[in-house]
Coordinates of C-alpha atoms in Angstrom, one line a residue:
M1461 CA -8.1 24.1 -4.8
T1462 CA -11.3 25.3 -5.9
D1463 CA -14.7 25.2 -3.7
Q1464 CA -16.3 23.3 -6.4
M1465 CA -13.2 20.9 -6.2
N1466 CA -13.5 20.9 -2.4
K1467 CA -17.1 19.5 -2.9
R1468 CA -16.4 16.3 -4.8
K1469 CA -13.8 15.3 -2.0
F1470 CA -11.6 12.7 -4.2
R1471 CA -9.6 10.2 -3.1
C1472 CA -6.0 11.5 -3.8
P1473 CA -2.7 9.8 -3.3
L1474 CA -0.3 11.9 -1.1
G1475 CA 2.3 11.7 -3.9
I1476 CA 0.3 13.7 -6.3
M1477 CA -1.6 16.0 -4.0
V1478 CA 1.3 18.1 -3.6
A1479 CA 2.1 21.9 -3.8
L1480 CA 5.3 22.3 -5.6
T1481 CA 7.7 25.1 -4.3
V1482 CA 9.1 26.6 -7.6
A1483 CA 12.6 28.0 -7.6
A1484 CA 13.6 31.8 -8.5
S1485 CA 16.1 30.3 -11.1
P1486 CA 14.2 29.1 -14.6
S1487 CA 14.5 25.3 -13.0
L1488 CA 10.8 24.3 -13.1
S1489 CA 12.0 21.6 -10.9
P1490 CA 10.5 21.9 -7.1
A1491 CA 13.3 23.4 -5.0
N1492 CA 11.9 20.7 -2.1
P1493 CA 10.2 17.4 -2.1
P1494 CA 6.4 17.8 -2.8
V1495 CA 4.4 18.6 -0.2
P1496 CA 1.4 16.8 1.2
E1497 CA -1.9 18.5 0.3
S1498 CA -5.0 17.2 0.9
D1499 CA -8.6 18.3 -0.7
G1500 CA -10.3 17.6 2.7
P1501 CA -12.1 14.9 4.7
R1502 CA -14.9 13.5 3.1
S1503 CA -18.1 14.3 4.7
N1504 CA -20.1 11.5 3.0
P1505 CA -17.0 9.3 1.8
F1506 CA -17.5 6.8 -0.6
I1507 CA -17.5 3.3 -0.6
P1508 CA -15.5 1.3 -3.7
H1509 CA -17.6 -1.3 -5.1
A1510 CA -14.3 -3.0 -6.0
G1511 CA -14.9 -6.7 -4.8
Y1512 CA -11.5 -7.6 -3.7
I1513 CA -12.9 -6.5 -0.5
R1514 CA -15.1 -9.6 0.1
G1515 CA -12.2 -12.2 -1.1
Q1516 CA -10.1 -10.3 2.0
K1517 CA -12.7 -11.3 4.2
Q1518 CA -13.1 -14.8 3.3
A1519 CA -9.2 -15.1 3.5
R1520 CA -8.8 -13.8 6.5
I1521 CA -11.8 -15.6 8.2
Q1522 CA -10.4 -19.1 6.4
R1523 CA -6.5 -17.7 8.5
Q1524 CA -8.2 -17.2 11.6
A1525 CA -10.3 -20.8 10.9
A1526 CA -6.9 -22.8 10.2
P1527 CA -6.1 -23.4 14.5
L1528 CA -9.2 -24.8 15.1
T1529 CA -9.2 -26.8 11.8
G1530 CA -5.9 -27.9 11.5
A1531 CA -5.9 -26.8 8.1
P1532 CA -3.0 -24.7 6.7
P1533 CA -3.6 -20.8 7.0
A1534 CA -4.8 -19.3 4.2
G1535 CA -2.5 -17.0 2.0
G1536 CA -3.7 -13.3 1.2
L1537 CA -4.6 -11.6 -1.9
R1538 CA -3.6 -14.0 -4.6
G1539 CA -3.9 -14.6 -8.5
T1540 CA -4.3 -12.3 -11.7
R1541 CA -5.8 -8.7 -11.4
K1542 CA -6.2 -7.4 -15.3
L1543 CA -6.7 -3.9 -14.9
P1544 CA -8.2 -1.7 -18.5
V1545 CA -6.0 1.5 -19.2
I1546 CA -8.2 3.9 -20.9
C1547 CA -5.9 7.4 -22.7
V1548 CA -7.9 10.0 -23.5
D1549 CA -6.2 13.2 -25.7
F1550 CA -7.7 16.9 -26.1
Q1551 CA -8.3 18.5 -29.7
N1552 CA -5.7 21.2 -28.6
V1553 CA -3.5 18.4 -26.8
P1554 CA -2.6 15.2 -28.2
G1555 CA -0.8 12.3 -26.5
P1556 CA 2.4 13.0 -25.8
F1557 CA 3.6 9.3 -26.2
P1558 CA 2.6 6.3 -27.6
S1559 CA -0.1 4.3 -26.1
E1560 CA 2.3 0.9 -26.3
E1561 CA 5.1 2.9 -24.2
Y1562 CA 2.6 3.0 -21.2
Q1563 CA 1.4 -0.5 -21.5
E1564 CA 5.5 -0.7 -21.0
M1565 CA 5.7 1.2 -18.5
L1566 CA 2.5 0.0 -16.5
F1567 CA 3.3 -4.1 -17.5
G1568 CA 5.8 -4.6 -19.4
S1569 CA 7.4 -8.1 -19.7
I1570 CA 9.0 -10.4 -17.3
N1571 CA 12.3 -9.3 -18.2
D1572 CA 11.4 -5.1 -17.9
R1573 CA 12.3 -3.8 -14.6
K1574 CA 10.3 -1.0 -12.1
T1575 CA 6.7 -1.6 -13.4
M1576 CA 3.9 -1.8 -11.6
T1577 CA 3.5 -5.5 -12.4
Q1578 CA 6.8 -6.0 -10.8
Y1579 CA 6.2 -3.6 -7.6
Y1580 CA 3.2 -5.5 -6.9
R1581 CA 4.7 -9.3 -7.6
D1582 CA 7.6 -8.1 -5.3
M1583 CA 5.3 -6.6 -2.4
S1584 CA 2.8 -9.8 -2.5
N1585 CA 6.2 -11.9 -2.7
G1586 CA 4.9 -13.4 -6.1
M1587 CA 1.2 -14.2 -5.1
L1588 CA -0.3 -10.9 -7.5
N1589 CA 0.5 -10.5 -11.0
V1590 CA -1.2 -7.7 -12.3
T1591 CA -1.3 -6.7 -16.0
G1592 CA -3.4 -5.2 -18.1
K1593 CA -4.3 -4.0 -21.9
V1594 CA -3.6 -0.3 -22.4
T1595 CA -5.9 1.2 -25.5
G1596 CA -6.4 5.0 -26.6
W1597 CA -5.3 7.1 -27.7
H1598 CA -9.0 8.0 -27.5
R1599 CA -9.7 11.9 -29.3
L1600 CA -12.2 14.1 -27.0
P1601 CA -14.5 16.4 -29.3
Q1602 CA -13.5 19.2 -27.1
N1603 CA -10.4 21.0 -26.1
D1604 CA -8.9 20.4 -22.4
S1605 CA -10.3 23.5 -20.9
Y1606 CA -14.0 22.3 -21.5
Y1607 CA -13.4 19.5 -19.5
E1608 CA -11.3 21.1 -16.8
N1609 CA -14.5 23.2 -16.6
G1610 CA -12.7 25.9 -14.4
G1611 CA -12.2 23.1 -11.4
N1612 CA -9.6 20.8 -12.6
G1613 CA -11.6 18.2 -13.8
V1614 CA -15.3 18.4 -12.2
G1615 CA -19.3 18.8 -13.1
T1616 CA -20.8 17.3 -16.1
P1617 CA -18.1 18.1 -19.0
F1618 CA -15.6 15.5 -17.0
G1619 CA -18.4 13.1 -16.5
E1620 CA -18.7 13.2 -20.3
L1621 CA -14.6 12.2 -20.2
L1622 CA -15.3 9.4 -18.8
Q1623 CA -18.3 8.3 -20.6
F1624 CA -16.5 9.3 -23.8
G1625 CA -13.8 6.9 -23.0
L1626 CA -15.8 4.2 -21.6
E1627 CA -18.1 3.9 -24.7
K1628 CA -14.6 3.8 -27.0
A1629 CA -13.0 1.2 -24.7
D1630 CA -15.9 -0.8 -24.7
A1631 CA -15.6 -1.6 -28.9
E1632 CA -12.5 -2.7 -28.1
L1633 CA -12.3 -4.4 -24.8
D1634 CA -14.2 -7.4 -23.0
F1635 CA -14.7 -6.2 -20.0
G1636 CA -15.6 -9.5 -18.4
E1637 CA -12.1 -10.0 -18.1
F1638 CA -11.2 -7.4 -16.2
D1639 CA -13.7 -8.8 -13.0
N1640 CA -11.8 -10.7 -11.1
D1641 CA -12.4 -10.7 -7.7
G1642 CA -14.2 -14.1 -6.8
L1643 CA -12.4 -16.7 -5.0
D1644 CA -12.1 -19.1 -8.1
G1645 CA -9.5 -17.1 -9.7
V1646 CA -11.3 -16.8 -13.4
P1647 CA -12.5 -13.6 -14.0
N1648 CA -16.2 -13.3 -14.9
S1649 CA -17.1 -16.6 -13.6
G1650 CA -20.1 -16.4 -11.4
D1651 CA -18.9 -15.4 -8.2
D1652 CA -17.7 -12.4 -9.6
D1653 CA -19.7 -9.3 -8.3
G1654 CA -20.1 -8.1 -12.0
K1655 CA -18.4 -4.9 -11.5
V1656 CA -15.0 -4.0 -13.1
D1657 CA -12.1 -4.2 -10.3
T1658 CA -10.8 -0.8 -11.2
V1659 CA -10.5 1.0 -14.5
M1660 CA -7.8 3.5 -14.8
F1661 CA -7.6 6.8 -17.1
V1662 CA -5.0 8.8 -18.8
H1663 CA -4.9 12.1 -19.6
P1664 CA -2.5 13.6 -21.9
E1665 CA -1.1 16.4 -19.9
L1666 CA 0.2 17.1 -16.3
G1667 CA -1.6 16.8 -13.7
G1668 CA -3.3 19.7 -12.0
E1669 CA -1.6 18.7 -8.1
F1670 CA 1.5 20.7 -9.7
R1671 CA -0.3 24.0 -9.3
S1672 CA 2.2 26.3 -10.0
L1673 CA 2.9 24.8 -13.0
T1674 CA -0.9 23.8 -13.9
P1675 CA -3.6 25.5 -12.1
H1676 CA -6.2 24.3 -14.2
N1677 CA -5.3 21.1 -15.2
I1678 CA -7.3 17.5 -14.2
W1679 CA -6.3 16.8 -11.0
S1680 CA -5.5 13.1 -10.7
H1681 CA -7.9 10.9 -8.0
S1682 CA -10.0 8.1 -7.9
W1683 CA -13.9 8.1 -7.4
H1684 CA -16.8 6.2 -8.9
Y1685 CA -18.5 7.0 -12.1
S1686 CA -21.8 7.3 -10.4
E1687 CA -20.9 10.7 -9.3
P1688 CA -24.4 13.0 -8.8
T1689 CA -22.7 15.8 -10.4
Y1690 CA -21.7 13.9 -13.5
G1691 CA -24.8 13.7 -14.4
H1692 CA -25.1 9.7 -14.9
N1693 CA -27.3 8.0 -13.2
G1694 CA -26.0 5.0 -11.7
P1695 CA -22.6 2.8 -13.1
F1696 CA -21.4 2.5 -16.9
I1697 CA -23.0 -0.3 -18.5
T1698 CA -20.9 -2.3 -20.8
K1699 CA -21.3 -4.5 -23.6
D1700 CA -20.0 -7.4 -22.1
V1701 CA -22.7 -9.8 -20.2
R1702 CA -22.2 -11.5 -17.0
R1703 CA -21.2 -15.2 -17.0
G1704 CA -21.8 -17.8 -14.7
A1705 CA -19.5 -20.9 -13.6
T1706 CA -20.7 -22.8 -16.8
G1707 CA -20.3 -20.0 -19.3
N1708 CA -23.9 -19.2 -19.8
P1709 CA -25.2 -15.6 -19.1
L1710 CA -26.3 -14.6 -16.0
L1711 CA -30.0 -13.2 -15.9
G1712 CA -31.7 -10.6 -14.3
A1713 CA -35.1 -10.5 -12.8
N1714 CA -36.5 -9.6 -15.9
G1715 CA -35.0 -12.7 -17.8
A1716 CA -32.6 -10.3 -20.0
P1717 CA -28.7 -11.0 -19.3
L1718 CA -27.0 -8.9 -17.0
H1719 CA -23.8 -6.7 -17.7
I1720 CA -20.5 -5.8 -17.0
V1721 CA -20.6 -2.5 -15.3
V1722 CA -18.2 -0.2 -14.2
E1723 CA -18.2 2.3 -11.3
D1724 CA -14.6 2.1 -9.5
Y1725 CA -11.8 4.4 -12.1
V1726 CA -8.6 6.2 -11.1
I1727 CA -7.0 9.0 -13.9
Q1728 CA -3.7 10.1 -13.7
P1729 CA -1.3 12.7 -16.3
G1730 CA 0.2 11.1 -18.8
L1731 CA 3.3 13.3 -18.2
D1732 CA 5.5 13.2 -15.6
E1733 CA 7.3 16.1 -13.6
P1734 CA 9.4 18.6 -16.1
K1735 CA 13.2 19.1 -15.5
A1736 CA 14.3 22.1 -16.7
G1737 CA 16.1 21.7 -19.9
Q1738 CA 14.7 18.4 -20.7
P1739 CA 11.9 17.5 -22.9
P1740 CA 8.8 15.8 -21.3
T1741 CA 9.3 12.2 -19.9
I1742 CA 6.2 9.9 -19.4
V1743 CA 4.7 9.7 -16.1
K1744 CA 6.1 7.1 -13.5
I1745 CA 4.9 4.6 -11.6
G1746 CA 4.9 5.2 -8.4
V1747 CA 0.7 7.1 -8.8
F1748 CA 0.0 3.9 -10.3
C1749 CA 0.7 2.0 -7.9
H1750 CA -0.5 3.9 -4.9
E1751 CA -3.9 4.2 -6.7
F1752 CA -4.0 0.5 -7.2
G1753 CA -3.4 0.1 -3.6
H1754 CA -6.7 2.0 -3.0
A1755 CA -8.3 -1.0 -5.5
L1756 CA -6.6 -3.1 -3.0
G1757 CA -8.8 -1.8 -0.1
L1758 CA -6.1 -0.1 1.4
P1759 CA -6.4 3.3 2.5
D1760 CA -4.4 7.1 2.1
L1761 CA -1.8 7.0 5.2
Y1762 CA -0.8 10.6 4.8
D1763 CA -2.7 13.5 6.9
R1764 CA -5.5 14.6 4.4
T1765 CA -6.4 17.0 6.5
P1766 CA -6.2 20.3 4.0
K1767 CA -3.9 23.3 4.5
P1768 CA -3.5 25.2 6.3
K1769 CA -4.6 22.8 8.8
A1770 CA -2.4 20.0 7.7
D1771 CA -0.6 19.1 10.9
S1772 CA 1.6 16.3 10.1
D1773 CA 3.1 13.9 7.5
G1774 CA 1.5 10.8 8.5
I1775 CA 4.4 7.7 7.7
G1776 CA 6.3 10.1 4.9
H1777 CA 8.2 8.5 2.5
W1778 CA 8.1 5.2 4.1
C1779 CA 5.0 3.7 2.4
L1780 CA 3.6 3.9 -0.7
M1781 CA 0.4 4.4 0.5
A1782 CA 1.8 7.8 2.0
A1783 CA 4.6 9.8 0.9
G1784 CA 6.0 7.1 -1.0
S1785 CA 4.9 7.0 -4.0
Y1786 CA 7.3 9.8 -4.8
G1787 CA 9.9 7.3 -3.8
G1788 CA 11.9 6.8 -0.5
N1789 CA 13.2 10.8 -1.1
G1790 CA 10.3 12.6 -2.5
Q1791 CA 11.9 12.4 -5.9
R1792 CA 12.2 8.7 -7.4
P1793 CA 8.5 8.5 -8.1
G1794 CA 9.5 5.5 -10.7
T1795 CA 11.2 3.6 -7.9
P1796 CA 8.1 4.2 -4.8
S1797 CA 8.7 2.9 -1.7
E1798 CA 7.9 -0.4 0.0
M1799 CA 4.4 -0.5 1.4
S1800 CA 4.5 -0.6 5.5
A1801 CA 4.5 -3.3 7.1
W1802 CA 0.8 -2.4 7.6
C1803 CA -0.1 -2.9 4.6
K1804 CA 1.5 -6.2 3.7
Q1805 CA -0.1 -7.7 6.6
Y1806 CA -3.6 -6.3 5.9
L1807 CA -3.3 -8.0 2.0
G1808 CA -1.8 -10.9 3.5
W1809 CA 1.5 -10.8 1.9
A1810 CA 3.9 -11.2 4.6
T1811 CA 5.0 -13.5 7.5
I1812 CA 4.3 -12.3 10.6
V1813 CA 5.9 -13.8 13.6
N1814 CA 4.6 -13.1 17.3
L1815 CA 7.2 -12.4 19.6
E1816 CA 6.2 -13.8 22.6
G1817 CA 9.5 -13.8 25.4
N1818 CA 13.0 -13.4 25.6
S1819 CA 14.9 -14.2 22.3
V1820 CA 17.7 -13.3 20.1
L1821 CA 17.0 -12.6 16.0
D1822 CA 18.6 -11.9 13.0
L1823 CA 16.6 -10.1 11.1
E1824 CA 16.4 -9.8 7.4
A1825 CA 15.9 -7.0 5.0
V1826 CA 11.9 -6.9 4.3
A1827 CA 12.1 -6.4 0.5
E1828 CA 13.8 -9.7 1.1
R1829 CA 10.5 -12.2 1.4
N1830 CA 8.6 -9.7 3.8
L1831 CA 9.8 -11.4 7.2
I1832 CA 7.8 -9.0 9.9
Y1833 CA 7.6 -9.3 13.8
R1834 CA 5.2 -8.4 15.8
I1835 CA 4.7 -7.4 19.8
N1836 CA 0.8 -7.5 20.7
V1837 CA 0.2 -4.5 23.4
P1838 CA -1.7 -6.0 26.5
G1839 CA -5.3 -5.5 27.3
T1840 CA -6.0 -5.2 23.2
D1841 CA -7.2 -7.9 22.4
N1842 CA -4.6 -8.5 20.0
S1843 CA -6.0 -4.3 18.2
E1844 CA -3.3 -2.9 18.9
Y1845 CA 0.5 -4.1 18.1
Y1846 CA 3.7 -3.3 17.3
L1847 CA 4.9 -4.3 14.0
V1848 CA 9.1 -4.4 13.4
E1849 CA 10.7 -4.9 9.6
Y1850 CA 14.2 -4.0 8.7
R1851 CA 14.5 -1.5 5.9
N1852 CA 17.7 -1.8 4.3
A1853 CA 18.0 1.0 1.4
A1854 CA 21.4 -1.4 0.1
W1855 CA 19.8 -5.0 -0.1
K1856 CA 20.3 -6.5 -3.5
D1857 CA 18.4 -9.9 -4.5
P1858 CA 21.4 -12.4 -5.5
A1859 CA 19.0 -14.0 -7.7
D1860 CA 18.2 -10.8 -9.2
F1861 CA 14.3 -11.7 -9.4
R1862 CA 13.5 -8.9 -7.1
I1863 CA 13.9 -4.9 -6.6
N1864 CA 15.3 -3.2 -4.0
W1865 CA 11.9 -0.5 -4.1
D1866 CA 13.9 1.2 -0.6
E1867 CA 16.6 1.9 -2.6
H1868 CA 16.5 5.8 -2.1
L1869 CA 14.9 5.6 1.3
H1870 CA 17.0 7.9 3.9
G1871 CA 18.6 5.4 5.3
S1872 CA 18.7 1.3 6.6
G1873 CA 17.3 0.4 10.5
L1874 CA 14.0 -1.0 11.5
A1875 CA 10.6 0.8 11.2
I1876 CA 8.8 0.4 14.7
W1877 CA 5.2 0.6 13.7
H1878 CA 2.7 1.5 16.1
I1879 CA -0.5 -0.2 15.4
D1880 CA -4.1 0.7 16.3
D1881 CA -6.6 -1.1 14.3
R1882 CA -9.5 0.1 16.1
V1883 CA -9.1 3.2 14.3
G1884 CA -11.5 3.4 11.6
T1885 CA -14.1 1.6 13.5
K1886 CA -16.6 4.1 13.7
L1887 CA -17.9 6.0 10.4
P1888 CA -18.1 9.6 10.3
S1889 CA -21.6 8.9 10.5
G1890 CA -21.2 8.0 13.8
G1891 CA -22.3 4.2 13.0
N1892 CA -20.5 1.3 13.6
N1893 CA -18.4 -0.3 10.9
S1894 CA -17.1 -3.9 12.6
N1895 CA -16.1 -4.9 9.8
W1896 CA -12.5 -2.7 10.1
P1897 CA -9.8 -3.0 9.1
F1898 CA -11.4 -4.8 5.5
A1899 CA -13.8 -1.5 5.3
G1900 CA -13.9 -0.5 1.7
F1901 CA -13.5 3.2 2.1
D1902 CA -11.0 5.2 3.2
A1903 CA -12.0 7.9 5.8
G1904 CA -8.9 9.8 7.2
Q1905 CA -7.2 7.0 9.4
N1906 CA -4.0 8.5 10.0
D1907 CA -5.5 12.6 9.7
S1908 CA -4.8 12.6 13.3
P1909 CA -1.4 12.3 14.6
S1910 CA 0.2 10.2 17.1
L1911 CA 1.5 13.1 19.6
P1912 CA 2.1 12.5 23.9
L1913 CA -0.1 15.0 25.5
G1914 CA 0.2 16.8 29.1
T1915 CA 3.2 16.5 31.3
S1916 CA 2.1 14.8 34.1
P1917 CA 1.5 12.1 33.8
V1918 CA 2.5 12.1 29.7
T1919 CA -0.1 10.7 28.1
W1920 CA -1.6 9.7 24.6
R1921 CA -3.7 11.9 22.6
K1922 CA -6.9 10.6 22.5
K1923 CA -7.1 11.3 18.6
H1924 CA -4.5 9.3 16.9
S1925 CA -3.5 7.2 13.6
L1926 CA -4.0 4.0 12.2
V1927 CA -0.4 3.6 11.6
S1928 CA 2.2 5.5 13.2
L1929 CA 6.1 5.1 12.8
M1930 CA 7.9 5.4 16.1
Q1931 CA 10.9 8.1 15.5
A1932 CA 14.0 7.5 16.9
D1933 CA 15.9 10.5 17.1
R1934 CA 12.4 11.1 19.6
R1935 CA 11.8 14.7 17.6
L1936 CA 8.5 13.5 16.3
D1937 CA 8.9 15.6 12.7
L1938 CA 6.3 13.3 10.9
E1939 CA 3.6 14.6 13.7
K1940 CA 4.6 18.4 13.8
R1941 CA 6.6 19.3 10.5
P1942 CA 4.5 18.4 7.9
G1943 CA 6.4 18.6 4.3
G1944 CA 9.5 16.4 5.0
G1945 CA 8.6 13.0 4.7
G1946 CA 11.3 11.9 7.3
D1947 CA 14.7 11.3 7.3
A1948 CA 17.3 8.7 8.4
D1949 CA 17.1 9.2 12.3
D1950 CA 13.4 7.8 12.1
I1951 CA 14.4 4.4 12.4
L1952 CA 16.2 2.1 14.8
A1953 CA 20.3 2.0 13.4
S1954 CA 23.2 0.7 15.8
D1955 CA 24.1 1.7 19.1
S1956 CA 20.2 2.5 19.3
E1957 CA 17.7 1.2 21.5
W1958 CA 14.1 0.9 21.7
G1959 CA 11.9 0.0 24.9
D1960 CA 9.8 1.6 27.8
D1961 CA 9.4 5.3 27.4
P1962 CA 7.3 7.0 30.1
Q1963 CA 7.7 10.5 28.0
F1964 CA 5.7 8.8 24.2
L1965 CA 8.7 9.7 22.7
F1966 CA 10.0 6.6 21.1
G1967 CA 8.5 4.2 23.6
S1968 CA 7.0 0.3 23.5
R1969 CA 3.8 1.6 25.5
G1970 CA 0.3 1.2 24.3
Y1971 CA -2.1 4.6 23.7
S1972 CA -3.6 3.7 27.2
N1973 CA -0.3 3.6 28.9
N1974 CA -0.6 -0.4 28.8
S1975 CA 3.4 -1.9 28.9
T1976 CA 4.0 -4.9 26.8
G1977 CA 7.1 -4.7 28.6
F1978 CA 9.6 -5.4 25.0
Q1979 CA 13.1 -3.5 24.4
I1980 CA 15.2 -3.8 21.5
T1981 CA 18.4 -3.4 22.1
D1982 CA 22.4 -4.7 20.4
V1983 CA 21.1 -3.7 17.3
D1984 CA 24.0 -4.4 14.9
L1985 CA 23.8 -3.9 11.4
A1986 CA 27.1 -4.9 9.7
N1987 CA 27.1 -7.1 6.9
L1988 CA 23.7 -6.3 6.0
T1989 CA 21.9 -7.9 9.0
C1990 CA 20.6 -6.7 11.7
R1991 CA 21.0 -8.9 15.4
I1992 CA 18.8 -7.8 17.8
I1993 CA 17.2 -8.7 21.2
V1994 CA 13.9 -8.7 21.9
A1995 CA 13.2 -9.2 25.8
N1996 CA 10.9 -8.8 28.8
H1997 CA 11.7 -5.4 30.1
P1998 CA 14.3 -5.8 31.9
I1999 CA 16.2 -7.5 30.3
A2000 CA 17.4 -11.1 32.2
G2001 CA 20.5 -12.6 31.7
S2002 CA 24.4 -11.3 31.4
P2003 CA 26.5 -10.8 28.5
A2004 CA 27.7 -13.9 26.0
P2005 CA 30.7 -13.3 24.2
G2006 CA 30.4 -10.8 21.5
G2007 CA 28.0 -8.7 23.7
I2008 CA 24.7 -10.4 23.0
V2009 CA 23.2 -11.2 26.2
A2010 CA 21.4 -14.6 26.9
P2011 CA 18.2 -14.0 28.1
A2012 CA 17.4 -16.4 31.1
Q2013 CA 14.1 -18.2 29.5
A2014 CA 13.7 -18.1 25.9
T2015 CA 10.4 -18.1 24.5
A2016 CA 10.2 -19.5 20.7
P2017 CA 7.8 -16.9 18.5
T2018 CA 4.8 -18.2 16.9
V2019 CA 3.8 -17.6 13.2
A2020 CA 0.8 -15.3 13.2
S2021 CA 0.1 -15.7 8.9
A2022 CA 2.5 -16.6 6.7
S2023 CA 2.4 -15.8 2.8
P2024 CA 2.4 -17.2 0.3
T2025 CA 1.1 -20.9 1.9
G2026 CA 2.8 -22.8 -0.8
P2027 CA 5.6 -25.1 -1.2
E2028 CA 8.0 -22.1 -2.0
S2029 CA 7.4 -20.4 1.0
R2030 CA 9.1 -23.2 3.0
L2031 CA 12.7 -22.9 0.5
P2032 CA 15.6 -21.5 1.8
R2033 CA 16.5 -17.9 0.8
A2034 CA 18.5 -18.2 -2.5
R2035 CA 16.2 -21.1 -3.6
F2036 CA 13.1 -19.5 -2.8
F2037 CA 13.8 -16.3 -5.3
N2038 CA 14.7 -19.2 -8.2
T2039 CA 11.6 -21.3 -7.9
A2040 CA 9.2 -18.0 -7.1
K2041 CA 10.4 -16.7 -10.7
Q2042 CA 9.6 -19.9 -12.1
K2043 CA 6.1 -20.5 -10.6
V2044 CA 5.5 -16.9 -12.0
L2045 CA 6.7 -18.2 -15.4
G2046 CA 4.2 -20.8 -15.3
K2047 CA 6.6 -23.9 -14.3
I2048 CA 6.2 -26.5 -11.7
N2049 CA 9.6 -27.1 -9.6
N2050 CA 9.4 -30.9 -8.6
A2051 CA 12.1 -29.8 -6.0
F2052 CA 9.1 -27.7 -3.8
S2053 CA 8.3 -31.1 -1.9
K2054 CA 12.0 -31.5 -0.9
A2055 CA 12.1 -27.6 0.4
N2056 CA 13.5 -27.1 3.9
P2057 CA 10.8 -26.0 6.1
N2058 CA 12.5 -23.9 8.3
R2059 CA 13.0 -20.5 6.4
L2060 CA 13.1 -18.7 9.4
R2061 CA 16.7 -17.0 10.7
T2062 CA 15.6 -17.0 14.0
K2063 CA 18.2 -17.6 16.5
L2064 CA 16.3 -18.8 20.2
A2065 CA 18.7 -19.2 23.1
G2066 CA 18.0 -22.6 24.9
I2067 CA 15.5 -24.0 22.0
Q2068 CA 16.9 -26.5 20.0
K2069 CA 14.1 -26.4 17.4
T2070 CA 11.4 -23.6 16.3
K2071 CA 7.8 -25.0 16.1
A2072 CA 5.7 -22.4 14.0
T2073 CA 2.3 -22.7 15.1
P2074 CA -0.3 -20.8 13.4
V2075 CA -2.6 -18.4 15.2
S2076 CA -5.3 -16.2 14.8
G2077 CA -4.0 -12.3 14.0

């Protein structure tokens, strides 16, 4: 990357910030999975204006207040989010595929598979419906090299590209339809912030991230229109008027109508990675899903430290917001990996069960309905904790409503995540940011790998990641060997266990060496189920029939947050998918009121009935 590119310091997804190793043979496909390459930590991080953050904050407040008011916890981010997608091509490079094909690829109908719409429907438990409108191709007045400007798309020429595309789209679209960050679920209705939530651009070539193939092409990134080097004096002002709750125009201080503006944008290529001997193919959804994750407030969860100093893989292929935008094996951008447990918790899309004592659990694939278990680290005010989810590459939805986005993962087992929400509470300038994790910027929260330090005694390095995957093989490859993206030995499989580890390689202690007292043992992945024991360390009791330990005391887990909060959240599994599909189609099922409220398949020794108690999390 050029020095000029470094000065701009874009936010780019790992899946597209890659250096491809091209084999000596005529094949153009990479010899290895894409390798992360960041454009450097930002000294002046951009704070996006997308109003999703405001909605998340208010939903968080409602969830925290629920136990005090007796009201059910509010759900996570929900409703419909509509995105404008603007296709622009060059005088010398026309659009490679009709814009209608990009419409289908991103927002295809209910029967289409592996679209961005389907991905976010699955990640959100049916709570978020992502749709949009693709416009173009709009022919730019110059050749591609003019807008690349010697630096993968920089300076005033690139600013002209953005302005040209927005002006063309402004003649076709009502940008008010794309400002829907308020809480009423109605776009441009008075409680929205007057800014288009996110605009997506598509250019007709390969991305500049394929450096050995396209050293000068536009680099895929997420940034803002008012970047000073673009030559704009603020956001793009559309022709569309802001409106209040009654539909009347909102007026400014001078009495003139206010207009919808565009500030946040992302740009991606129109072509996928080339394959030797095959015609060009349309870009896949992985990059789009990753970038839209930023629009929802998610940070990059890979190590953005620029080469040659990049020292880790972040969380590799195990999450969309890291290398998972290229799939579970790094080679399937059309099937991006599931979001990690932390991302789903952050957005309010998971059922989080607090584990507080000895219990026998039956875990289900997290792809089924986002069931995740949580273990809080003592003495951290619940800001440090572990999340446990069952990632099953072989899971199939019996109702054929959901897709298993983990189908290309390295293997199946328990992913155990070490979370420290305190990472990111300091801005690079040193100022406090009390709103993390609802901060509207990406400050490199996973740039510092979580590694043990010293030998006697062993401690954690002071700087560590927001989200770390505890790796069952204890090799810490994600932290020490960037470029691999992970392997099957990272997660807890049959005949392995997790518990106290004074060497900090695969243990349940906190970053201050405080013990959680938890173990996970007797893992059994037979028949696509995972039956485990979570017990206070050391385990009390004796083996019961079948080799399962019967704990001496049992404590019911509590539900920390649940989503969705509608009646479908209480349905048994098979019924849940059918009714969820009906709800997405806009139909009401009167069977909801008769649904079985016991949707957690949790077996507790000595407990007759589990009472799910909402608590602040």
